[in-house]
Amino acid sequence: MRRCLWLAVLLAGATAVALVPGTGQEQPPILRHSSLVTLVGDWGFEFNPGRLVVLADEGPITGFAFGPGRAEVAYCAPVGERGERGLWVVAAAFPEAEPGPSFPRTSARPRLLWTAPEGVTLRGPVWWAPDGSRIAVRAVGDRARGVVAVDYGSGDAAWLCEGNDVGDLVWGPRGKRIAYVTREETGRVVWVQSVPPIEARRLGDGGFNVRWSLDGHSLRWLRPKSEGLWVEATWDAATGEVSEANPQPARPDGAVWSPDGRFCATLEPSSESEEGRVVIYPASGTVGETVPLPYVQPKRLLGWSPDERLLMVLGDMDFPVAVGARPMAERIRLMMEAAGQRSEERVTICGYPIDAAAGPPSWSSGCDMLAYVTAARLDDRLGGPADAGPPNASLVATAARRHHIDPIPPSQVESQLVLSNMKNVALALQMYLADNNDVFPPSEGSEEAWWILDEYVRDRSLFMRPGTEDDMVVEYLVPPGIRLVEVDDIVTMPVAVVDYHPDFYVLAYGDGHVMMHPKHGEYWEEWEGWWREFWEKRAEQMGQSGQ
C-alpha cells in the first residue's frame, strides 16, 4: 500500500493548486502549492523535473560537484576510447524553449582539465576550493593513491594526501590548507596539509563534523571519548595544539552535519513501523525533531543544502527526496489545514531515480540548481514502456526555485482557522445525514445540534472561536425535521454561520462546501432570506396539494 501511495504522489507531482479563502470576490493566492514544493519555515522550494538539462552522458561518472558561486559542475568521466579517466568541467545552461520529447543537453561544451596517468582511477568525490581556483578529487592507482588537486585555469595537478585512503576532505576558507580524514585499522584519523603540498600533519583520531573557523586559524571536529560520548577537538594553527571541550552524545553511523556544524541529522529506526525516520538534533543536543516522511521509505542521508534549509534523503526506488530541515511556519501550517491540504509538505520528490554510487546530489551555491547522476527510470523498473526521462547514467541538472512566503497578519490566520473549523463542521453534518436517512439533526438551537454531532467531530473546539475554550461562534441554521429531499438546491442551502468578525462572515452549505464573505449592507439576508423563501415555497406547495 505504501508503494502505491508513493507512486501516486510521483505521478501527481506536476499539479499545482492555489490556496485562497473561499470568498465571493477574487483574491490573490496565499500560497502556491504542489507535491513538488517543499515548505521550510517561511520558504517554499519548487523542484521542476521538466526544467532539466543533460550535462554529460559519457559515463560511468564517478564524482561531481557544483563550483562555488558558478553554474559549473566538475565531474570525473572517461577520456577517449583508451579507458583513461579525466576531470571535466561543464556549465549548466538551460534552454529558453520548453523541452521536447527528450531532455536537451546543456549548450556549453565540456572542458577537459586533467587526464589521469595510466593505472590511476578517479573515483570522486570532487571538492572545489572556496575560491574556485583548484579542484580536488580522490584518485586510486596501482602505485599511488590519495587526492589530486587540479588548477582550474592551467590544469596543472599536484598530489596531496599521498598514500592515504581519504574518506572526506575540507578546504580551508582561503584555499591554502586542506583537512582530510583517512580510514585506518584503528579508526578515523584527521590530518592537515598545506597547498601547494608539504608534509601532512596528523592531528588525532575522530573526524566527524570537520569544519574550519571563518578565518582559517583553527580546525574543529568530533572524536569518540568513551562509549556513547564524543568531545569536540580544536586544533590551533598558530600553536599547533589540540584541545578538547563540549562533550556531547555519540551519533549513529551515517549521521550528517549541517555546513555550519550547528545541526546533525540521523536516520533512526521507527518504533511504530519498520521504516526509518529522520531526526534533526542541535549539534550538542539530546532532544531532536522527528520529520514526518509521508510515502517515503528512507535508505540513507545524502547531505544538506548550502543554506541548511533542506536535507537530501535517498528514498524508496532510489528517488532523491528533499526534506525541510526547519519546522513549517505556524501560519503556513494553519493555512494548509484551512485549505484542506495535508501539512506534510516538508518532503518532496526531487526528480528521477539517482545513481547514489556516483555520489550524492550536489547543490549550486545559490541553491537554485541540483545536479545528480540518473539511474534506471521508474517505468523501466516497473517493466512498462520507457518514459521521456533522461537516459540512464547521465549527469543532469534540474532547476530549483525558492519562494519566500510573505508574513500573514494574525487576523488572516484566524480567518483561515475559522474556515478550517467550518469545513470540518460541514463534513460532520454530511456524515450525520448519511447515517440518518438524510434527515437533519432534530435540534432547536446550535448547542443542541453540536451535541448531536459530537461523535462526528474530533473535539468541540471546532464550534468555538479559535484560541478560546467556551466562546461558541458556530450557529446552526437548519430548522428541526428538515429532510434533504425537501431541498431543491443544497449548494445554496446555508446550514451554519460564523458571524462575530466585523469584516467577514463564514457560511457552510448543504453540499459541504464553505465560503467566506465580506460584510456589506444587510449581509444576513443571505441566510435568513434563503430560509424565508424556503418556507414560503413550502407553504405554497402544501396549499396546492390541499394539505
Coordinates of C-alpha atoms in Angstrom, one line a residue:
M1 CA 0.0 0.0 0.0
R2 CA 2.8 2.4 0.8
R3 CA 4.4 1.7 -2.6
C4 CA 1.1 2.6 -4.3
L5 CA 0.9 5.8 -2.4
W6 CA 4.5 6.7 -3.3
L7 CA 3.8 6.2 -7.0
A8 CA 0.6 8.2 -6.8
V9 CA 2.5 11.2 -5.3
L10 CA 5.1 11.0 -8.0
L11 CA 2.6 10.8 -10.9
A12 CA 0.5 13.7 -9.4
G13 CA 3.6 15.8 -8.9
A14 CA 3.0 18.3 -11.6
T15 CA -0.3 19.5 -10.3
A16 CA -0.4 23.0 -8.7
V17 CA -3.2 24.4 -6.5
A18 CA -3.8 28.0 -5.4
L19 CA -4.9 28.1 -1.8
V20 CA -7.3 31.0 -1.3
P21 CA -10.1 32.0 1.1
G22 CA -13.4 30.9 -0.3
T23 CA -14.7 34.4 -0.8
G24 CA -17.2 35.6 -3.3
Q25 CA -14.5 38.0 -4.8
E26 CA -11.2 37.3 -6.5
Q27 CA -8.3 37.4 -4.0
P28 CA -4.5 36.8 -4.5
P29 CA -3.4 33.3 -3.7
I30 CA -1.9 32.8 -0.3
L31 CA 0.5 30.1 -1.3
R32 CA 1.2 28.2 -4.5
H33 CA 1.4 24.5 -3.6
S34 CA 2.0 21.3 -5.4
S35 CA 3.6 18.0 -4.4
L36 CA 6.8 19.4 -6.0
V37 CA 7.0 22.1 -3.3
T38 CA 8.8 21.7 0.0
L39 CA 7.8 24.1 2.7
V40 CA 10.6 25.1 5.1
G41 CA 9.7 27.7 7.7
D42 CA 8.7 30.7 5.6
W43 CA 10.2 29.4 2.3
G44 CA 8.9 27.2 -0.5
F45 CA 11.3 25.2 -2.6
E46 CA 10.0 24.0 -6.0
F47 CA 11.7 21.3 -8.0
N48 CA 10.8 21.0 -11.6
P49 CA 11.8 17.8 -13.4
G50 CA 10.6 19.3 -16.7
R51 CA 13.2 22.0 -16.3
L52 CA 16.2 19.7 -16.6
V53 CA 19.3 19.5 -18.9
V54 CA 21.8 16.7 -19.5
L55 CA 25.3 17.8 -18.7
A56 CA 27.2 14.7 -19.6
D57 CA 26.4 11.1 -20.6
E58 CA 29.9 9.7 -21.4
G59 CA 29.7 7.5 -18.2
P60 CA 30.4 6.0 -16.0
I61 CA 30.6 9.2 -13.9
T62 CA 32.2 8.6 -10.5
G63 CA 32.1 12.0 -8.8
F64 CA 30.7 15.5 -9.4
A65 CA 30.1 18.8 -7.7
F66 CA 29.0 22.4 -8.5
G67 CA 31.7 25.0 -8.2
P68 CA 31.4 27.8 -5.7
G69 CA 29.5 30.8 -7.0
R70 CA 29.2 29.5 -10.5
A71 CA 26.9 27.4 -12.6
E72 CA 29.7 24.9 -13.5
V73 CA 30.0 21.3 -12.5
A74 CA 33.2 19.4 -12.2
Y75 CA 33.0 15.6 -12.8
C76 CA 35.1 12.5 -13.4
A77 CA 34.4 10.6 -16.7
P78 CA 36.3 8.6 -19.3
V79 CA 38.6 10.3 -21.9
G80 CA 38.5 8.9 -25.4
E81 CA 38.4 5.2 -26.1
R82 CA 41.6 4.1 -24.2
G83 CA 39.9 3.9 -20.8
E84 CA 41.7 6.8 -19.1
R85 CA 39.7 8.9 -16.8
G86 CA 39.8 12.7 -16.6
L87 CA 38.5 15.6 -14.7
W88 CA 36.0 17.6 -16.7
V89 CA 34.1 20.9 -16.2
V90 CA 30.8 21.9 -17.9
A91 CA 28.4 24.8 -17.4
A92 CA 24.7 24.1 -16.7
A93 CA 22.8 26.2 -19.3
F94 CA 19.1 25.8 -19.6
P95 CA 17.5 26.4 -23.0
E96 CA 14.9 29.1 -23.3
A97 CA 12.3 26.9 -25.0
E98 CA 10.3 24.2 -23.2
P99 CA 11.8 20.7 -23.5
G100 CA 10.5 18.4 -26.2
P101 CA 10.1 14.6 -26.2
S102 CA 13.6 14.2 -24.9
F103 CA 15.6 16.4 -22.4
P104 CA 18.1 18.8 -24.0
R105 CA 21.8 18.9 -23.5
T106 CA 23.5 21.9 -22.0
S107 CA 24.6 24.4 -24.7
A108 CA 28.1 24.6 -23.1
R109 CA 30.9 22.3 -24.3
P110 CA 32.6 20.2 -21.5
R111 CA 36.2 21.2 -20.9
L112 CA 38.8 18.5 -20.0
L113 CA 41.0 19.9 -17.2
W114 CA 43.3 16.9 -16.5
T115 CA 43.7 13.3 -17.6
A116 CA 44.8 10.7 -15.0
P117 CA 48.0 8.8 -15.8
E118 CA 47.8 5.2 -16.8
G119 CA 46.8 2.9 -13.9
V120 CA 45.2 5.7 -11.9
T121 CA 41.4 5.9 -11.5
L122 CA 39.5 9.0 -10.4
R123 CA 36.7 7.9 -8.1
G124 CA 35.4 11.0 -6.6
P125 CA 34.2 12.8 -4.6
V126 CA 35.0 16.1 -6.1
W127 CA 35.9 19.0 -3.8
W128 CA 36.3 22.6 -5.0
A129 CA 38.4 25.2 -3.2
P130 CA 36.3 28.0 -1.8
D131 CA 37.7 30.5 -4.4
G132 CA 37.2 28.0 -7.3
S133 CA 40.9 28.1 -8.1
R134 CA 41.5 24.4 -7.6
I135 CA 39.5 21.2 -7.7
A136 CA 40.5 18.2 -5.6
V137 CA 39.4 14.6 -6.5
R138 CA 40.1 11.2 -4.9
A139 CA 42.5 9.1 -7.0
V140 CA 43.4 5.4 -6.6
G141 CA 46.0 3.5 -8.6
D142 CA 48.4 0.5 -8.6
R143 CA 51.3 2.6 -7.4
A144 CA 49.7 5.7 -6.0
R145 CA 46.6 6.8 -4.0
G146 CA 45.5 10.0 -2.4
V147 CA 44.0 13.2 -3.7
V148 CA 44.9 15.2 -6.8
A149 CA 44.4 19.0 -6.8
V150 CA 44.0 20.3 -10.3
D151 CA 44.4 24.0 -11.1
Y152 CA 41.1 25.3 -12.6
G153 CA 42.9 27.7 -15.0
S154 CA 46.1 25.9 -16.1
G155 CA 45.1 22.2 -15.5
D156 CA 48.4 21.7 -13.5
A157 CA 48.0 18.9 -10.9
A158 CA 49.6 18.2 -7.6
W159 CA 49.3 15.1 -5.4
L160 CA 48.0 15.6 -1.9
C161 CA 47.5 13.1 1.0
E162 CA 49.7 10.6 -0.9
G163 CA 49.4 7.0 0.2
N164 CA 46.1 7.6 2.1
D165 CA 42.6 6.4 1.6
V166 CA 40.8 9.7 2.0
G167 CA 37.2 9.5 3.1
D168 CA 36.4 13.2 3.5
L169 CA 38.2 16.5 2.7
V170 CA 37.5 20.1 3.7
W171 CA 39.2 23.1 2.2
G172 CA 40.3 26.0 4.4
P173 CA 38.5 29.3 3.7
R174 CA 41.4 30.7 1.8
G175 CA 42.2 27.6 -0.2
K176 CA 45.7 27.4 1.3
R177 CA 45.1 24.3 3.5
I178 CA 43.1 21.2 3.5
A179 CA 41.9 19.0 6.3
Y180 CA 41.1 15.4 5.5
V181 CA 40.0 12.2 7.2
T182 CA 41.5 8.8 6.5
R183 CA 40.2 5.4 7.4
E184 CA 42.8 3.2 9.2
E185 CA 42.6 -0.1 11.1
T186 CA 42.4 1.9 14.4
G187 CA 39.6 4.1 13.1
R188 CA 39.2 7.5 11.5
V189 CA 42.2 9.9 11.6
V190 CA 42.3 13.7 11.0
W191 CA 45.2 15.3 9.0
V192 CA 46.0 18.8 7.8
Q193 CA 48.2 19.7 4.9
S194 CA 49.2 22.9 3.1
V195 CA 48.5 23.6 -0.6
P196 CA 50.9 23.6 -2.5
P197 CA 51.7 20.4 -0.8
I198 CA 54.2 19.9 2.1
E199 CA 54.3 17.1 4.5
A200 CA 50.9 16.3 6.1
R201 CA 50.4 16.6 9.8
R202 CA 48.5 14.0 11.9
L203 CA 46.1 15.8 14.3
G204 CA 44.3 13.0 16.0
D205 CA 41.5 10.4 15.8
G206 CA 37.8 11.1 15.1
G207 CA 37.0 13.1 12.1
F208 CA 33.3 13.6 12.4
N209 CA 31.8 17.1 11.6
V210 CA 35.2 18.6 10.5
R211 CA 35.0 22.3 9.9
W212 CA 37.3 25.3 9.7
S213 CA 36.9 28.6 11.5
L214 CA 35.9 31.5 9.3
D215 CA 39.4 33.0 9.4
G216 CA 41.1 29.6 8.9
H217 CA 43.1 29.9 12.1
S218 CA 41.6 26.8 13.7
L219 CA 40.0 23.5 12.9
R220 CA 37.3 21.6 14.8
W221 CA 36.0 18.1 14.7
L222 CA 34.3 15.4 16.9
R223 CA 36.2 12.4 18.3
P224 CA 34.9 9.5 20.4
K225 CA 35.8 9.8 24.1
S226 CA 34.0 6.9 25.6
E227 CA 31.1 4.7 24.9
G228 CA 28.2 6.9 23.9
L229 CA 30.2 10.1 24.4
W230 CA 32.1 12.4 21.9
V231 CA 34.0 15.5 22.5
E232 CA 34.9 18.5 20.3
A233 CA 38.6 18.7 19.4
T234 CA 40.1 22.0 18.3
W235 CA 43.4 22.4 16.5
D236 CA 45.1 25.9 16.8
A237 CA 47.0 26.6 13.7
A238 CA 49.3 29.2 15.4
T239 CA 50.4 26.9 18.3
G240 CA 49.7 23.5 16.8
E241 CA 48.0 22.4 20.0
V242 CA 44.8 20.3 20.1
S243 CA 42.3 20.9 23.0
E244 CA 39.1 19.1 23.9
A245 CA 35.8 20.6 25.1
N246 CA 32.0 20.3 24.8
P247 CA 31.1 16.7 25.5
Q248 CA 28.1 15.5 23.5
P249 CA 26.2 12.3 22.7
A250 CA 27.6 10.0 20.1
R251 CA 25.8 9.9 16.8
P252 CA 25.0 6.8 14.8
D253 CA 26.7 5.8 11.6
G254 CA 25.5 7.7 8.6
A255 CA 24.8 10.9 10.5
V256 CA 25.4 14.1 8.5
W257 CA 26.0 17.6 9.9
S258 CA 24.9 20.9 8.5
P259 CA 27.5 23.0 6.8
D260 CA 28.0 25.3 9.8
G261 CA 28.0 22.3 12.2
R262 CA 25.0 23.5 14.2
F263 CA 22.7 20.6 13.4
C264 CA 23.0 16.9 13.0
A265 CA 20.6 14.7 11.0
T266 CA 20.3 11.0 11.7
L267 CA 18.3 8.2 10.2
E268 CA 16.9 6.1 13.0
P269 CA 14.5 3.1 13.2
S270 CA 10.9 3.9 13.9
S271 CA 9.2 2.4 16.9
E272 CA 5.9 2.4 15.0
S273 CA 7.0 0.6 11.8
E274 CA 9.9 -1.0 10.2
E275 CA 10.7 2.2 8.2
G276 CA 13.3 4.7 9.3
R277 CA 12.7 8.2 10.4
V278 CA 14.8 11.4 10.0
V279 CA 15.6 13.1 13.3
I280 CA 17.4 16.5 13.4
Y281 CA 19.3 17.4 16.5
P282 CA 21.1 20.5 17.6
A283 CA 24.8 19.6 17.3
S284 CA 25.3 19.0 21.0
G285 CA 21.6 18.3 21.9
T286 CA 19.9 15.2 23.1
V287 CA 16.4 16.1 22.0
G288 CA 15.7 16.2 18.3
E289 CA 12.8 16.9 16.0
T290 CA 11.4 14.0 14.0
V291 CA 10.4 15.0 10.5
P292 CA 7.4 13.1 9.1
L293 CA 8.1 11.2 5.8
P294 CA 4.8 10.5 4.2
Y295 CA 5.1 7.8 1.5
V296 CA 8.9 7.7 1.8
Q297 CA 10.9 4.7 2.9
P298 CA 14.3 6.3 3.5
K299 CA 17.5 4.4 2.8
R300 CA 20.2 6.8 3.8
L301 CA 21.0 10.5 4.2
L302 CA 22.7 12.3 1.3
G303 CA 23.6 15.7 2.8
W304 CA 22.4 19.3 3.3
S305 CA 21.7 22.2 1.0
P306 CA 24.2 25.1 1.4
D307 CA 21.6 27.3 3.1
E308 CA 20.9 24.5 5.5
R309 CA 17.1 24.6 4.9
L310 CA 16.9 21.2 3.1
L311 CA 18.2 17.8 3.8
M312 CA 18.6 15.3 1.0
V313 CA 17.5 11.7 1.6
L314 CA 17.7 8.6 -0.6
G315 CA 14.2 7.3 -0.8
D316 CA 12.5 4.1 -2.0
M317 CA 13.4 3.1 -5.5
D318 CA 16.4 5.5 -5.3
F319 CA 14.4 8.7 -5.6
P320 CA 16.1 11.8 -4.3
V321 CA 13.9 13.4 -1.6
A322 CA 14.2 16.9 -0.2
V323 CA 13.2 17.2 3.5
G324 CA 12.5 20.5 5.1
A325 CA 15.1 20.8 7.9
R326 CA 13.1 23.6 9.7
P327 CA 9.6 23.3 11.0
M328 CA 6.9 24.7 8.8
A329 CA 5.9 28.3 9.9
E330 CA 2.9 28.1 12.2
R331 CA 0.8 30.4 9.9
I332 CA 1.7 28.3 6.9
R333 CA 0.6 25.2 8.6
L334 CA -2.7 26.8 9.6
M335 CA -3.3 28.0 6.0
M336 CA -2.7 24.5 4.7
E337 CA -5.1 23.0 7.2
A338 CA -7.7 25.6 6.4
A339 CA -7.5 24.8 2.7
G340 CA -8.0 21.1 3.4
Q341 CA -4.4 20.2 2.4
R342 CA -2.1 17.8 4.2
S343 CA 0.5 19.5 6.3
E344 CA 3.4 17.1 5.5
E345 CA 4.7 19.2 2.6
R346 CA 8.2 19.2 4.2
V347 CA 9.0 16.3 2.0
T348 CA 9.3 16.4 -1.8
I349 CA 10.4 14.0 -4.6
C350 CA 13.0 16.0 -6.5
G351 CA 13.2 14.3 -9.9
Y352 CA 14.2 11.0 -11.3
P353 CA 15.9 8.0 -9.6
I354 CA 19.6 8.6 -9.0
D355 CA 22.7 6.5 -9.1
A356 CA 23.8 7.0 -5.5
A357 CA 27.1 5.2 -6.1
A358 CA 28.2 8.1 -8.4
G359 CA 27.8 10.5 -5.5
P360 CA 25.1 12.4 -3.6
P361 CA 23.2 15.2 -5.3
S362 CA 25.2 18.4 -5.5
W363 CA 23.7 21.9 -4.9
S364 CA 24.8 25.1 -6.6
S365 CA 25.9 27.8 -4.2
G366 CA 22.7 29.8 -4.7
C367 CA 20.5 26.6 -4.1
D368 CA 18.9 27.2 -7.5
M369 CA 20.2 24.1 -9.2
L370 CA 20.6 20.4 -8.2
A371 CA 22.9 18.0 -10.1
Y372 CA 22.8 14.2 -9.9
V373 CA 23.5 11.1 -11.9
T374 CA 20.4 9.3 -13.1
A375 CA 19.7 5.6 -12.6
A376 CA 17.2 3.3 -14.2
R377 CA 13.9 5.2 -14.8
L378 CA 10.7 4.4 -13.0
D379 CA 8.9 2.9 -16.0
D380 CA 12.0 0.7 -16.7
R381 CA 11.9 -0.6 -13.1
L382 CA 8.2 -1.5 -13.3
G383 CA 8.6 -3.2 -16.7
G384 CA 6.5 -0.7 -18.5
P385 CA 7.2 1.5 -21.6
A386 CA 10.1 3.9 -21.4
D387 CA 9.1 7.4 -20.4
A388 CA 10.5 10.7 -21.6
G389 CA 13.0 10.9 -18.8
P390 CA 16.8 11.5 -19.3
P391 CA 18.9 8.5 -20.2
N392 CA 20.4 6.3 -17.5
A393 CA 23.9 7.1 -16.1
S394 CA 23.6 10.8 -17.3
L395 CA 24.8 13.7 -15.2
V396 CA 21.9 16.1 -15.2
A397 CA 21.0 19.4 -13.5
T398 CA 17.4 20.4 -12.5
A399 CA 16.2 23.9 -11.6
A400 CA 15.2 24.6 -8.0
R401 CA 13.2 27.7 -7.3
R402 CA 12.8 29.4 -3.9
H403 CA 9.7 31.4 -2.9
H404 CA 9.6 33.5 0.3
I405 CA 6.2 33.4 1.8
D406 CA 5.1 36.8 2.9
P407 CA 4.1 37.3 6.6
I408 CA 0.4 36.7 7.2
P409 CA -1.5 39.1 9.6
P410 CA -2.9 37.4 12.7
S411 CA -6.4 38.3 11.7
Q412 CA -5.9 36.4 8.4
V413 CA -4.5 33.4 10.3
E414 CA -7.6 33.4 12.5
S415 CA -9.9 33.6 9.4
Q416 CA -8.1 30.5 8.0
L417 CA -8.7 28.6 11.2
V418 CA -12.4 29.6 11.1
L419 CA -12.6 28.3 7.6
S420 CA -10.9 25.0 8.6
N421 CA -13.3 24.6 11.6
M422 CA -16.3 25.3 9.5
K423 CA -15.2 22.8 6.8
N424 CA -14.9 20.1 9.4
V425 CA -18.4 21.0 10.8
A426 CA -19.9 20.8 7.3
L427 CA -18.2 17.4 6.7
A428 CA -19.5 16.1 10.1
L429 CA -23.0 17.2 9.1
Q430 CA -22.6 15.2 5.8
M431 CA -21.7 12.1 7.7
Y432 CA -24.6 12.5 10.1
L433 CA -27.0 12.8 7.1
A434 CA -25.6 9.6 5.6
D435 CA -26.2 7.7 8.9
N436 CA -29.7 9.2 9.5
N437 CA -31.6 8.8 6.2
D438 CA -30.8 12.3 5.0
V439 CA -32.7 13.9 7.9
F440 CA -31.0 16.9 9.5
P441 CA -30.5 16.9 13.3
P442 CA -33.7 17.4 15.3
S443 CA -32.5 20.4 17.2
E444 CA -34.0 23.7 18.5
G445 CA -30.6 25.5 18.7
S446 CA -26.9 25.5 18.0
E447 CA -25.7 23.9 21.2
E448 CA -28.2 21.0 21.0
A449 CA -27.2 20.4 17.3
W450 CA -23.5 20.3 18.2
W451 CA -24.1 17.9 21.0
I452 CA -25.8 15.6 18.4
L453 CA -22.8 15.9 16.1
D454 CA -20.2 15.2 18.8
E455 CA -19.4 11.7 17.6
Y456 CA -18.6 13.0 14.1
V457 CA -16.0 15.7 15.2
R458 CA -12.6 15.3 16.7
D459 CA -13.4 17.8 19.6
R460 CA -15.8 20.6 20.4
S461 CA -13.2 23.3 19.8
L462 CA -14.5 23.3 16.2
F463 CA -17.5 25.2 17.3
M464 CA -15.5 27.7 19.3
R465 CA -13.7 30.9 18.4
P466 CA -10.0 30.0 17.7
G467 CA -8.0 30.4 20.8
T468 CA -10.9 30.1 23.2
E469 CA -12.5 27.2 25.1
D470 CA -16.1 28.2 25.6
D471 CA -16.9 31.0 23.1
M472 CA -19.2 29.1 20.8
V473 CA -19.4 31.1 17.5
V474 CA -20.8 28.5 15.0
E475 CA -24.5 29.0 14.7
Y476 CA -26.7 26.1 13.4
L477 CA -29.3 27.4 10.9
V478 CA -31.4 24.3 9.9
P479 CA -34.9 24.0 11.5
P480 CA -35.7 20.6 13.1
G481 CA -37.2 17.9 10.9
I482 CA -35.9 19.1 7.5
R483 CA -35.2 16.3 5.1
L484 CA -32.6 16.6 2.4
V485 CA -35.2 15.6 -0.3
E486 CA -37.2 18.7 0.5
V487 CA -34.4 21.0 -0.6
D488 CA -34.2 21.9 -4.3
D489 CA -30.7 23.3 -4.3
I490 CA -28.4 22.1 -1.5
V491 CA -25.4 24.0 -3.0
T492 CA -27.0 27.3 -1.9
M493 CA -28.6 26.0 1.3
P494 CA -27.0 27.7 4.4
V495 CA -26.6 25.2 7.3
A496 CA -24.2 27.0 9.7
V497 CA -22.7 30.5 10.1
V498 CA -19.9 32.3 11.9
D499 CA -20.7 36.0 12.3
Y500 CA -18.5 37.6 15.0
H501 CA -15.8 39.2 12.9
P502 CA -16.5 42.9 11.9
D503 CA -15.2 42.4 8.3
F504 CA -16.4 39.0 7.2
Y505 CA -18.8 36.1 7.9
V506 CA -18.4 32.4 7.0
L507 CA -21.2 30.2 5.7
A508 CA -21.3 26.4 5.5
Y509 CA -23.7 25.0 2.8
G510 CA -25.7 21.8 2.4
D511 CA -23.3 20.2 0.0
G512 CA -20.4 20.5 2.4
H513 CA -18.6 23.5 0.9
V514 CA -17.7 26.6 3.0
M515 CA -17.2 30.2 1.9
M516 CA -16.0 33.4 3.5
H517 CA -17.9 36.5 2.5
P518 CA -17.1 40.2 3.1
K519 CA -19.8 42.1 5.1
H520 CA -21.9 44.6 3.3
G521 CA -25.3 46.2 4.0
E522 CA -27.8 43.7 5.2
Y523 CA -25.5 40.8 4.7
W524 CA -27.6 38.4 7.0
E525 CA -30.2 38.3 4.3
E526 CA -28.1 35.7 2.5
W527 CA -29.1 33.0 5.1
E528 CA -32.2 34.5 6.6
G529 CA -33.7 35.3 3.1
W530 CA -32.9 31.8 1.9
W531 CA -34.8 30.1 4.7
R532 CA -37.7 32.6 4.4
E533 CA -38.1 31.8 0.7
F534 CA -37.9 28.0 1.6
W535 CA -40.8 28.3 4.0
E536 CA -42.9 30.4 1.6
K537 CA -42.3 27.9 -1.2
R538 CA -43.1 25.0 1.1
A539 CA -46.4 26.6 2.2
E540 CA -47.3 27.3 -1.4
Q541 CA -46.7 23.6 -2.3
M542 CA -48.7 22.4 0.7
G543 CA -51.6 24.7 -0.3
Q544 CA -51.7 23.4 -3.8
S545 CA -51.8 19.9 -2.5
G546 CA -54.7 20.7 -0.2
Q547 CA -52.9 19.8 3.0

